[in-house]
Amino acid sequence: MWPETLGGSVGCPEDVTPEELELALFGQLTDPLTEEVRLPSGPASSVRARRLVRSALDTWGLGGLGEVAEQLVGELVANVVRHTGGRSFGLRLVRRQGSVRFEVRDPSRALPCLIMGEPGDEAGRGLQLVDLMSDRWGADLRSHGKSVWFELRTREPGTG
C-alpha cells in the first residue's frame, strides 16, 4: 500500500519520483512479513519495479543478481500491463536460503503461456527469457488473480 502521507492508500500516484518510491515502498518490499507492494499498471511500472528490485538486492548484498532480476521482473510487469487490464499489480520478493523468489501478482486468472517465437518476431519473447535466465519459474492461481514468479539461486555473501 502507498502510504497516506504520500497521497493515498491503493497503488501509488503516477507522478511519484523514483526516490519517493524507494523511500515509501522499499521497507515493505524487503520485509518478509509484507504480502506485496502495490504499483500502478502503467507505462512507468516496469522502471519502478526494476528499481525496487535492484535496491532490495543491493541491500541484501546480492547485487550480482541485479541485472538478470531487473530484466525478468521487467518482462513480467510488461505482461501485466499489456495483457491483464488491471489498474495495479503486486510485487513481492522472498529471500530464502540459497535463492530469491520474485513474484508479480495481478487480478487476471488467465495463466501465462510460453510461446516459442520465430527469430523475426517483435513480441512474445518475455516468458522465453524468464524460462532461459531463471533457475525456476511458474504461475499460481490465487483467490483473486494469479502470481507469476521466478527464482534465482544465490550465493550468500561470505560463503566460499
Short mmCIF file of N, CA and C in Angstrom, two decimals:
data_model
loop_
_atom_site.label_atom_id
_atom_site.label_comp_id
_atom_site.label_asym_id
_atom_site.label_seq_id
_atom_site.Cartn_x
_atom_site.Cartn_y
_atom_site.Cartn_z
N MET A 1 0.83 -1.18 0.00
CA MET A 1 0.00 0.00 0.00
C MET A 1 0.87 1.24 0.00
N TRP A 2 0.44 2.23 -0.72
CA TRP A 2 1.13 3.51 -0.77
C TRP A 2 0.77 4.29 0.48
N PRO A 3 1.73 4.78 1.24
CA PRO A 3 1.44 5.47 2.50
C PRO A 3 0.55 6.69 2.29
N GLU A 4 -0.40 6.89 3.21
CA GLU A 4 -1.32 8.02 3.13
C GLU A 4 -0.57 9.34 3.13
N THR A 5 0.57 9.40 3.78
CA THR A 5 1.32 10.64 3.82
C THR A 5 1.84 11.05 2.45
N LEU A 6 1.90 10.11 1.52
CA LEU A 6 2.38 10.42 0.18
C LEU A 6 1.27 10.32 -0.85
N GLY A 7 0.02 10.40 -0.44
CA GLY A 7 -1.03 10.58 -1.41
C GLY A 7 -2.00 9.45 -1.64
N GLY A 8 -2.17 8.53 -0.74
CA GLY A 8 -3.20 7.54 -0.98
C GLY A 8 -2.98 6.26 -0.25
N SER A 9 -3.85 5.30 -0.55
CA SER A 9 -3.74 4.02 0.14
C SER A 9 -3.77 2.84 -0.82
N VAL A 10 -4.02 3.06 -2.11
CA VAL A 10 -4.01 1.96 -3.07
C VAL A 10 -3.06 2.32 -4.19
N GLY A 11 -2.11 1.43 -4.48
CA GLY A 11 -1.16 1.72 -5.55
C GLY A 11 -0.31 2.93 -5.17
N CYS A 12 0.17 3.63 -6.19
CA CYS A 12 0.90 4.86 -5.94
C CYS A 12 0.63 5.83 -7.08
N PRO A 13 0.78 7.13 -6.82
CA PRO A 13 0.47 8.10 -7.85
C PRO A 13 1.42 7.98 -9.04
N GLU A 14 0.96 8.36 -10.22
CA GLU A 14 1.78 8.28 -11.43
C GLU A 14 2.98 9.22 -11.40
N ASP A 15 2.86 10.36 -10.70
CA ASP A 15 3.92 11.37 -10.75
C ASP A 15 4.94 11.22 -9.63
N VAL A 16 4.99 10.10 -8.98
CA VAL A 16 5.94 9.88 -7.90
C VAL A 16 7.36 9.78 -8.48
N THR A 17 8.33 10.37 -7.77
CA THR A 17 9.72 10.28 -8.22
C THR A 17 10.30 8.93 -7.80
N PRO A 18 11.33 8.47 -8.47
CA PRO A 18 11.96 7.20 -8.07
C PRO A 18 12.43 7.22 -6.62
N GLU A 19 12.93 8.36 -6.17
CA GLU A 19 13.41 8.46 -4.79
C GLU A 19 12.25 8.33 -3.79
N GLU A 20 11.12 8.97 -4.09
CA GLU A 20 9.95 8.86 -3.22
C GLU A 20 9.44 7.42 -3.19
N LEU A 21 9.48 6.77 -4.34
CA LEU A 21 9.04 5.38 -4.43
C LEU A 21 9.89 4.49 -3.52
N GLU A 22 11.20 4.61 -3.64
CA GLU A 22 12.06 3.79 -2.81
C GLU A 22 11.85 4.07 -1.33
N LEU A 23 11.77 5.33 -0.98
CA LEU A 23 11.57 5.70 0.42
C LEU A 23 10.28 5.11 0.97
N ALA A 24 9.21 5.19 0.20
CA ALA A 24 7.90 4.77 0.69
C ALA A 24 7.70 3.26 0.66
N LEU A 25 8.23 2.58 -0.34
CA LEU A 25 7.88 1.18 -0.53
C LEU A 25 9.01 0.19 -0.26
N PHE A 26 10.24 0.67 -0.26
CA PHE A 26 11.36 -0.25 -0.15
C PHE A 26 11.33 -1.08 1.12
N GLY A 27 11.03 -0.45 2.25
CA GLY A 27 11.00 -1.19 3.51
C GLY A 27 9.97 -2.30 3.49
N GLN A 28 8.85 -2.07 2.81
CA GLN A 28 7.83 -3.11 2.70
C GLN A 28 8.33 -4.26 1.83
N LEU A 29 9.01 -3.93 0.75
CA LEU A 29 9.45 -4.96 -0.19
C LEU A 29 10.46 -5.91 0.43
N THR A 30 11.30 -5.40 1.32
CA THR A 30 12.33 -6.24 1.93
C THR A 30 11.88 -6.87 3.25
N ASP A 31 10.66 -6.58 3.67
CA ASP A 31 10.11 -7.13 4.91
C ASP A 31 9.48 -8.48 4.61
N PRO A 32 9.98 -9.57 5.20
CA PRO A 32 9.44 -10.90 4.89
C PRO A 32 7.97 -11.08 5.28
N LEU A 33 7.44 -10.21 6.13
CA LEU A 33 6.05 -10.35 6.53
C LEU A 33 5.08 -9.59 5.63
N THR A 34 5.60 -8.75 4.74
CA THR A 34 4.75 -7.99 3.84
C THR A 34 4.25 -8.89 2.73
N GLU A 35 2.95 -8.86 2.51
CA GLU A 35 2.34 -9.69 1.47
C GLU A 35 2.82 -9.26 0.09
N GLU A 36 2.74 -7.97 -0.21
CA GLU A 36 3.18 -7.46 -1.50
C GLU A 36 3.19 -5.94 -1.47
N VAL A 37 3.89 -5.34 -2.42
CA VAL A 37 3.88 -3.90 -2.64
C VAL A 37 3.04 -3.67 -3.89
N ARG A 38 2.08 -2.74 -3.82
CA ARG A 38 1.20 -2.44 -4.95
C ARG A 38 1.78 -1.30 -5.79
N LEU A 39 1.78 -1.49 -7.09
CA LEU A 39 2.22 -0.47 -8.04
C LEU A 39 1.15 -0.29 -9.10
N PRO A 40 1.06 0.91 -9.68
CA PRO A 40 0.06 1.12 -10.72
C PRO A 40 0.46 0.40 -12.00
N SER A 41 -0.51 -0.06 -12.74
CA SER A 41 -0.25 -0.73 -14.00
C SER A 41 -0.25 0.33 -15.10
N GLY A 42 0.93 0.76 -15.50
CA GLY A 42 1.04 1.81 -16.49
C GLY A 42 2.42 1.85 -17.11
N PRO A 43 2.65 2.83 -17.97
CA PRO A 43 3.90 2.90 -18.72
C PRO A 43 5.17 2.94 -17.86
N ALA A 44 5.13 3.56 -16.71
CA ALA A 44 6.32 3.67 -15.87
C ALA A 44 6.51 2.49 -14.92
N SER A 45 5.59 1.55 -14.92
CA SER A 45 5.60 0.46 -13.94
C SER A 45 6.85 -0.40 -14.00
N SER A 46 7.31 -0.71 -15.19
CA SER A 46 8.47 -1.58 -15.31
C SER A 46 9.70 -0.93 -14.70
N VAL A 47 9.91 0.34 -14.98
CA VAL A 47 11.06 1.05 -14.43
C VAL A 47 10.98 1.08 -12.91
N ARG A 48 9.80 1.35 -12.36
CA ARG A 48 9.63 1.41 -10.91
C ARG A 48 9.92 0.05 -10.27
N ALA A 49 9.36 -1.00 -10.83
CA ALA A 49 9.56 -2.34 -10.27
C ALA A 49 11.03 -2.74 -10.35
N ARG A 50 11.66 -2.46 -11.48
CA ARG A 50 13.07 -2.81 -11.65
C ARG A 50 13.94 -2.07 -10.63
N ARG A 51 13.64 -0.82 -10.41
CA ARG A 51 14.42 -0.02 -9.45
C ARG A 51 14.28 -0.58 -8.04
N LEU A 52 13.07 -0.94 -7.66
CA LEU A 52 12.86 -1.52 -6.33
C LEU A 52 13.59 -2.85 -6.18
N VAL A 53 13.55 -3.68 -7.20
CA VAL A 53 14.24 -4.97 -7.16
C VAL A 53 15.73 -4.77 -6.99
N ARG A 54 16.30 -3.85 -7.77
CA ARG A 54 17.74 -3.59 -7.68
C ARG A 54 18.11 -3.11 -6.28
N SER A 55 17.32 -2.21 -5.72
CA SER A 55 17.60 -1.70 -4.37
C SER A 55 17.55 -2.80 -3.32
N ALA A 56 16.54 -3.66 -3.42
CA ALA A 56 16.41 -4.76 -2.46
C ALA A 56 17.62 -5.69 -2.55
N LEU A 57 18.00 -6.07 -3.75
CA LEU A 57 19.13 -6.98 -3.92
C LEU A 57 20.42 -6.35 -3.43
N ASP A 58 20.63 -5.07 -3.74
CA ASP A 58 21.84 -4.39 -3.25
C ASP A 58 21.87 -4.36 -1.72
N THR A 59 20.72 -4.09 -1.10
CA THR A 59 20.64 -4.06 0.36
C THR A 59 20.97 -5.42 0.96
N TRP A 60 20.54 -6.48 0.31
CA TRP A 60 20.79 -7.83 0.80
C TRP A 60 22.20 -8.33 0.45
N GLY A 61 22.98 -7.53 -0.25
CA GLY A 61 24.31 -7.97 -0.67
C GLY A 61 24.27 -8.94 -1.83
N LEU A 62 23.20 -8.89 -2.60
CA LEU A 62 23.01 -9.80 -3.73
C LEU A 62 22.96 -9.05 -5.06
N GLY A 63 23.70 -7.95 -5.14
CA GLY A 63 23.69 -7.12 -6.33
C GLY A 63 24.09 -7.85 -7.60
N GLY A 64 24.81 -8.94 -7.48
CA GLY A 64 25.20 -9.72 -8.65
C GLY A 64 24.02 -10.30 -9.41
N LEU A 65 22.88 -10.42 -8.73
CA LEU A 65 21.67 -10.91 -9.39
C LEU A 65 20.89 -9.79 -10.07
N GLY A 66 21.30 -8.55 -9.81
CA GLY A 66 20.51 -7.39 -10.20
C GLY A 66 20.15 -7.30 -11.66
N GLU A 67 21.10 -7.46 -12.55
CA GLU A 67 20.83 -7.28 -13.97
C GLU A 67 19.81 -8.29 -14.48
N VAL A 68 20.01 -9.56 -14.14
CA VAL A 68 19.07 -10.60 -14.58
C VAL A 68 17.71 -10.40 -13.92
N ALA A 69 17.70 -10.15 -12.62
CA ALA A 69 16.44 -9.96 -11.90
C ALA A 69 15.66 -8.78 -12.46
N GLU A 70 16.34 -7.67 -12.70
CA GLU A 70 15.67 -6.49 -13.26
C GLU A 70 15.05 -6.80 -14.62
N GLN A 71 15.79 -7.46 -15.47
CA GLN A 71 15.27 -7.78 -16.81
C GLN A 71 14.03 -8.67 -16.71
N LEU A 72 14.10 -9.70 -15.89
CA LEU A 72 12.98 -10.65 -15.82
C LEU A 72 11.76 -10.04 -15.13
N VAL A 73 11.97 -9.26 -14.07
CA VAL A 73 10.84 -8.56 -13.46
C VAL A 73 10.21 -7.62 -14.47
N GLY A 74 11.04 -6.92 -15.24
CA GLY A 74 10.53 -6.03 -16.27
C GLY A 74 9.67 -6.75 -17.29
N GLU A 75 10.06 -7.96 -17.65
CA GLU A 75 9.26 -8.76 -18.61
C GLU A 75 7.91 -9.14 -18.01
N LEU A 76 7.92 -9.57 -16.76
CA LEU A 76 6.65 -9.95 -16.12
C LEU A 76 5.73 -8.75 -15.95
N VAL A 77 6.29 -7.61 -15.58
CA VAL A 77 5.48 -6.40 -15.44
C VAL A 77 4.92 -5.97 -16.79
N ALA A 78 5.72 -6.05 -17.84
CA ALA A 78 5.23 -5.70 -19.17
C ALA A 78 4.05 -6.59 -19.56
N ASN A 79 4.09 -7.85 -19.21
CA ASN A 79 2.97 -8.75 -19.49
C ASN A 79 1.72 -8.32 -18.73
N VAL A 80 1.88 -7.92 -17.48
CA VAL A 80 0.73 -7.46 -16.69
C VAL A 80 0.11 -6.23 -17.35
N VAL A 81 0.94 -5.27 -17.68
CA VAL A 81 0.45 -4.02 -18.27
C VAL A 81 -0.23 -4.29 -19.61
N ARG A 82 0.36 -5.15 -20.41
CA ARG A 82 -0.13 -5.42 -21.76
C ARG A 82 -1.37 -6.31 -21.79
N HIS A 83 -1.46 -7.29 -20.88
CA HIS A 83 -2.46 -8.34 -21.05
C HIS A 83 -3.56 -8.43 -20.00
N THR A 84 -3.42 -7.80 -18.85
CA THR A 84 -4.41 -8.07 -17.79
C THR A 84 -5.49 -7.02 -17.64
N GLY A 85 -5.23 -5.79 -18.01
CA GLY A 85 -6.24 -4.75 -17.87
C GLY A 85 -6.47 -4.28 -16.46
N GLY A 86 -5.65 -4.73 -15.51
CA GLY A 86 -5.81 -4.30 -14.13
C GLY A 86 -5.26 -2.90 -13.90
N ARG A 87 -5.75 -2.24 -12.86
CA ARG A 87 -5.28 -0.89 -12.52
C ARG A 87 -3.97 -0.91 -11.75
N SER A 88 -3.70 -2.02 -11.08
CA SER A 88 -2.47 -2.13 -10.31
C SER A 88 -2.05 -3.60 -10.26
N PHE A 89 -0.84 -3.82 -9.77
CA PHE A 89 -0.32 -5.18 -9.61
C PHE A 89 0.53 -5.20 -8.34
N GLY A 90 0.80 -6.41 -7.88
CA GLY A 90 1.62 -6.57 -6.69
C GLY A 90 3.01 -7.06 -7.05
N LEU A 91 4.00 -6.60 -6.32
CA LEU A 91 5.38 -7.04 -6.47
C LEU A 91 5.82 -7.58 -5.12
N ARG A 92 6.43 -8.75 -5.14
CA ARG A 92 6.86 -9.38 -3.89
C ARG A 92 8.19 -10.06 -4.12
N LEU A 93 9.11 -9.90 -3.18
CA LEU A 93 10.39 -10.60 -3.18
C LEU A 93 10.46 -11.43 -1.92
N VAL A 94 10.86 -12.67 -2.06
CA VAL A 94 11.00 -13.55 -0.91
C VAL A 94 12.43 -14.11 -0.93
N ARG A 95 13.19 -13.74 0.10
CA ARG A 95 14.56 -14.22 0.22
C ARG A 95 14.54 -15.51 1.02
N ARG A 96 15.11 -16.53 0.44
CA ARG A 96 15.22 -17.83 1.10
C ARG A 96 16.68 -18.23 1.13
N GLN A 97 16.99 -19.23 1.90
CA GLN A 97 18.36 -19.74 1.90
C GLN A 97 18.65 -20.31 0.52
N GLY A 98 19.60 -19.72 -0.17
CA GLY A 98 20.02 -20.23 -1.47
C GLY A 98 19.26 -19.70 -2.67
N SER A 99 18.24 -18.86 -2.48
CA SER A 99 17.51 -18.32 -3.62
C SER A 99 16.70 -17.08 -3.24
N VAL A 100 16.29 -16.37 -4.27
CA VAL A 100 15.33 -15.27 -4.11
C VAL A 100 14.20 -15.55 -5.09
N ARG A 101 12.99 -15.41 -4.59
CA ARG A 101 11.79 -15.58 -5.43
C ARG A 101 11.21 -14.19 -5.71
N PHE A 102 10.94 -13.92 -6.98
CA PHE A 102 10.38 -12.66 -7.44
C PHE A 102 8.98 -12.95 -7.96
N GLU A 103 7.98 -12.27 -7.41
CA GLU A 103 6.59 -12.51 -7.81
C GLU A 103 5.95 -11.23 -8.31
N VAL A 104 5.20 -11.37 -9.40
CA VAL A 104 4.36 -10.29 -9.90
C VAL A 104 2.94 -10.83 -9.87
N ARG A 105 2.09 -10.14 -9.10
CA ARG A 105 0.71 -10.60 -8.88
C ARG A 105 -0.27 -9.65 -9.55
N ASP A 106 -1.25 -10.22 -10.27
CA ASP A 106 -2.22 -9.39 -10.96
C ASP A 106 -3.63 -9.96 -10.80
N PRO A 107 -4.66 -9.20 -11.17
CA PRO A 107 -6.04 -9.63 -10.93
C PRO A 107 -6.57 -10.65 -11.94
N SER A 108 -5.85 -10.90 -13.01
CA SER A 108 -6.33 -11.84 -14.03
C SER A 108 -6.07 -13.28 -13.60
N ARG A 109 -6.99 -14.17 -13.91
CA ARG A 109 -6.79 -15.59 -13.62
C ARG A 109 -6.32 -16.35 -14.86
N ALA A 110 -6.08 -15.63 -15.95
CA ALA A 110 -5.55 -16.26 -17.16
C ALA A 110 -4.07 -16.54 -16.96
N LEU A 111 -3.70 -17.82 -17.05
CA LEU A 111 -2.31 -18.19 -16.83
C LEU A 111 -1.46 -17.85 -18.05
N PRO A 112 -0.19 -17.50 -17.83
CA PRO A 112 0.69 -17.17 -18.95
C PRO A 112 1.01 -18.41 -19.76
N CYS A 113 1.35 -18.18 -21.01
CA CYS A 113 1.66 -19.28 -21.92
C CYS A 113 3.02 -19.04 -22.55
N LEU A 114 3.91 -20.00 -22.41
CA LEU A 114 5.24 -19.90 -23.00
C LEU A 114 5.12 -20.17 -24.50
N ILE A 115 5.41 -19.15 -25.30
CA ILE A 115 5.30 -19.26 -26.76
C ILE A 115 6.71 -19.25 -27.32
N MET A 116 7.01 -20.21 -28.17
CA MET A 116 8.31 -20.26 -28.81
C MET A 116 8.22 -19.47 -30.11
N GLY A 117 8.66 -18.21 -30.08
CA GLY A 117 8.56 -17.32 -31.22
C GLY A 117 9.62 -17.61 -32.28
N GLU A 118 9.41 -16.98 -33.41
CA GLU A 118 10.35 -17.06 -34.52
C GLU A 118 11.39 -15.95 -34.38
N PRO A 119 12.56 -16.10 -35.03
CA PRO A 119 13.61 -15.09 -34.88
C PRO A 119 13.19 -13.66 -35.23
N GLY A 120 12.29 -13.46 -36.17
CA GLY A 120 11.90 -12.11 -36.57
C GLY A 120 10.75 -11.53 -35.77
N ASP A 121 10.18 -12.28 -34.84
CA ASP A 121 9.04 -11.79 -34.06
C ASP A 121 9.46 -10.61 -33.19
N GLU A 122 8.60 -9.59 -33.13
CA GLU A 122 8.90 -8.41 -32.32
C GLU A 122 8.38 -8.53 -30.89
N ALA A 123 7.49 -9.46 -30.62
CA ALA A 123 6.93 -9.62 -29.28
C ALA A 123 6.82 -11.11 -28.97
N GLY A 124 6.46 -11.41 -27.73
CA GLY A 124 6.23 -12.79 -27.34
C GLY A 124 7.44 -13.51 -26.79
N ARG A 125 8.50 -12.78 -26.52
CA ARG A 125 9.72 -13.42 -26.02
C ARG A 125 9.92 -13.31 -24.51
N GLY A 126 9.05 -12.59 -23.82
CA GLY A 126 9.24 -12.33 -22.40
C GLY A 126 9.36 -13.59 -21.57
N LEU A 127 8.42 -14.50 -21.73
CA LEU A 127 8.49 -15.74 -20.94
C LEU A 127 9.62 -16.65 -21.41
N GLN A 128 10.01 -16.54 -22.68
CA GLN A 128 11.19 -17.29 -23.14
C GLN A 128 12.42 -16.85 -22.34
N LEU A 129 12.56 -15.54 -22.16
CA LEU A 129 13.69 -15.03 -21.37
C LEU A 129 13.61 -15.51 -19.93
N VAL A 130 12.43 -15.45 -19.35
CA VAL A 130 12.25 -15.92 -17.97
C VAL A 130 12.63 -17.40 -17.89
N ASP A 131 12.19 -18.19 -18.86
CA ASP A 131 12.48 -19.62 -18.87
C ASP A 131 13.99 -19.89 -19.00
N LEU A 132 14.66 -19.12 -19.85
CA LEU A 132 16.09 -19.34 -20.09
C LEU A 132 16.99 -18.79 -18.99
N MET A 133 16.61 -17.67 -18.39
CA MET A 133 17.51 -16.98 -17.48
C MET A 133 17.26 -17.26 -16.00
N SER A 134 16.11 -17.81 -15.67
CA SER A 134 15.83 -18.09 -14.26
C SER A 134 16.15 -19.54 -13.95
N ASP A 135 16.26 -19.84 -12.67
CA ASP A 135 16.50 -21.23 -12.26
C ASP A 135 15.20 -22.02 -12.20
N ARG A 136 14.11 -21.34 -11.89
CA ARG A 136 12.76 -21.93 -11.87
C ARG A 136 11.78 -20.82 -12.11
N TRP A 137 10.63 -21.16 -12.69
CA TRP A 137 9.56 -20.17 -12.80
C TRP A 137 8.24 -20.90 -12.88
N GLY A 138 7.16 -20.15 -12.66
CA GLY A 138 5.84 -20.75 -12.74
C GLY A 138 4.77 -19.71 -12.49
N ALA A 139 3.55 -20.19 -12.39
CA ALA A 139 2.40 -19.32 -12.12
C ALA A 139 1.47 -20.07 -11.18
N ASP A 140 0.92 -19.35 -10.22
CA ASP A 140 -0.01 -19.92 -9.25
C ASP A 140 -1.30 -19.13 -9.28
N LEU A 141 -2.42 -19.83 -9.36
CA LEU A 141 -3.71 -19.17 -9.23
C LEU A 141 -3.90 -18.79 -7.77
N ARG A 142 -4.49 -17.62 -7.56
CA ARG A 142 -4.78 -17.14 -6.22
C ARG A 142 -6.27 -16.87 -6.14
N SER A 143 -6.75 -16.57 -4.97
CA SER A 143 -8.19 -16.33 -4.82
C SER A 143 -8.67 -15.16 -5.67
N HIS A 144 -7.82 -14.17 -5.87
CA HIS A 144 -8.18 -13.01 -6.68
C HIS A 144 -7.11 -12.75 -7.72
N GLY A 145 -6.92 -13.66 -8.65
CA GLY A 145 -5.94 -13.46 -9.71
C GLY A 145 -4.88 -14.53 -9.72
N LYS A 146 -3.68 -14.11 -10.07
CA LYS A 146 -2.57 -15.06 -10.15
C LYS A 146 -1.26 -14.41 -9.73
N SER A 147 -0.28 -15.25 -9.52
CA SER A 147 1.09 -14.83 -9.25
C SER A 147 1.98 -15.52 -10.27
N VAL A 148 2.74 -14.74 -11.01
CA VAL A 148 3.75 -15.29 -11.91
C VAL A 148 5.08 -15.01 -11.25
N TRP A 149 5.92 -16.02 -11.14
CA TRP A 149 7.13 -15.90 -10.35
C TRP A 149 8.31 -16.57 -11.03
N PHE A 150 9.49 -16.17 -10.60
CA PHE A 150 10.71 -16.88 -10.98
C PHE A 150 11.65 -16.85 -9.79
N GLU A 151 12.59 -17.77 -9.80
CA GLU A 151 13.59 -17.85 -8.73
C GLU A 151 14.98 -17.79 -9.32
N LEU A 152 15.87 -17.14 -8.60
CA LEU A 152 17.28 -17.11 -8.93
C LEU A 152 18.07 -17.64 -7.74
N ARG A 153 18.98 -18.55 -8.01
CA ARG A 153 19.83 -19.07 -6.93
C ARG A 153 20.80 -18.00 -6.49
N THR A 154 21.13 -18.05 -5.21
CA THR A 154 22.08 -17.08 -4.65
C THR A 154 23.27 -17.80 -4.07
N ARG A 155 24.32 -17.06 -3.99
CA ARG A 155 25.46 -17.48 -3.21
C ARG A 155 25.61 -16.39 -2.17
N GLU A 156 25.24 -16.70 -0.95
CA GLU A 156 25.20 -15.70 0.11
C GLU A 156 26.59 -15.09 0.32
N PRO A 157 26.64 -13.79 0.59
CA PRO A 157 27.93 -13.13 0.85
C PRO A 157 28.68 -13.84 1.97
N GLY A 158 29.98 -13.99 1.76
CA GLY A 158 30.80 -14.61 2.80
C GLY A 158 30.90 -16.12 2.69
N THR A 159 30.16 -16.74 1.72
CA THR A 159 30.29 -18.18 1.56
C THR A 159 31.18 -18.45 0.38
N GLY A 160 32.07 -19.39 0.52
CA GLY A 160 33.10 -19.71 -0.45
C GLY A 160 32.62 -20.03 -1.74
#
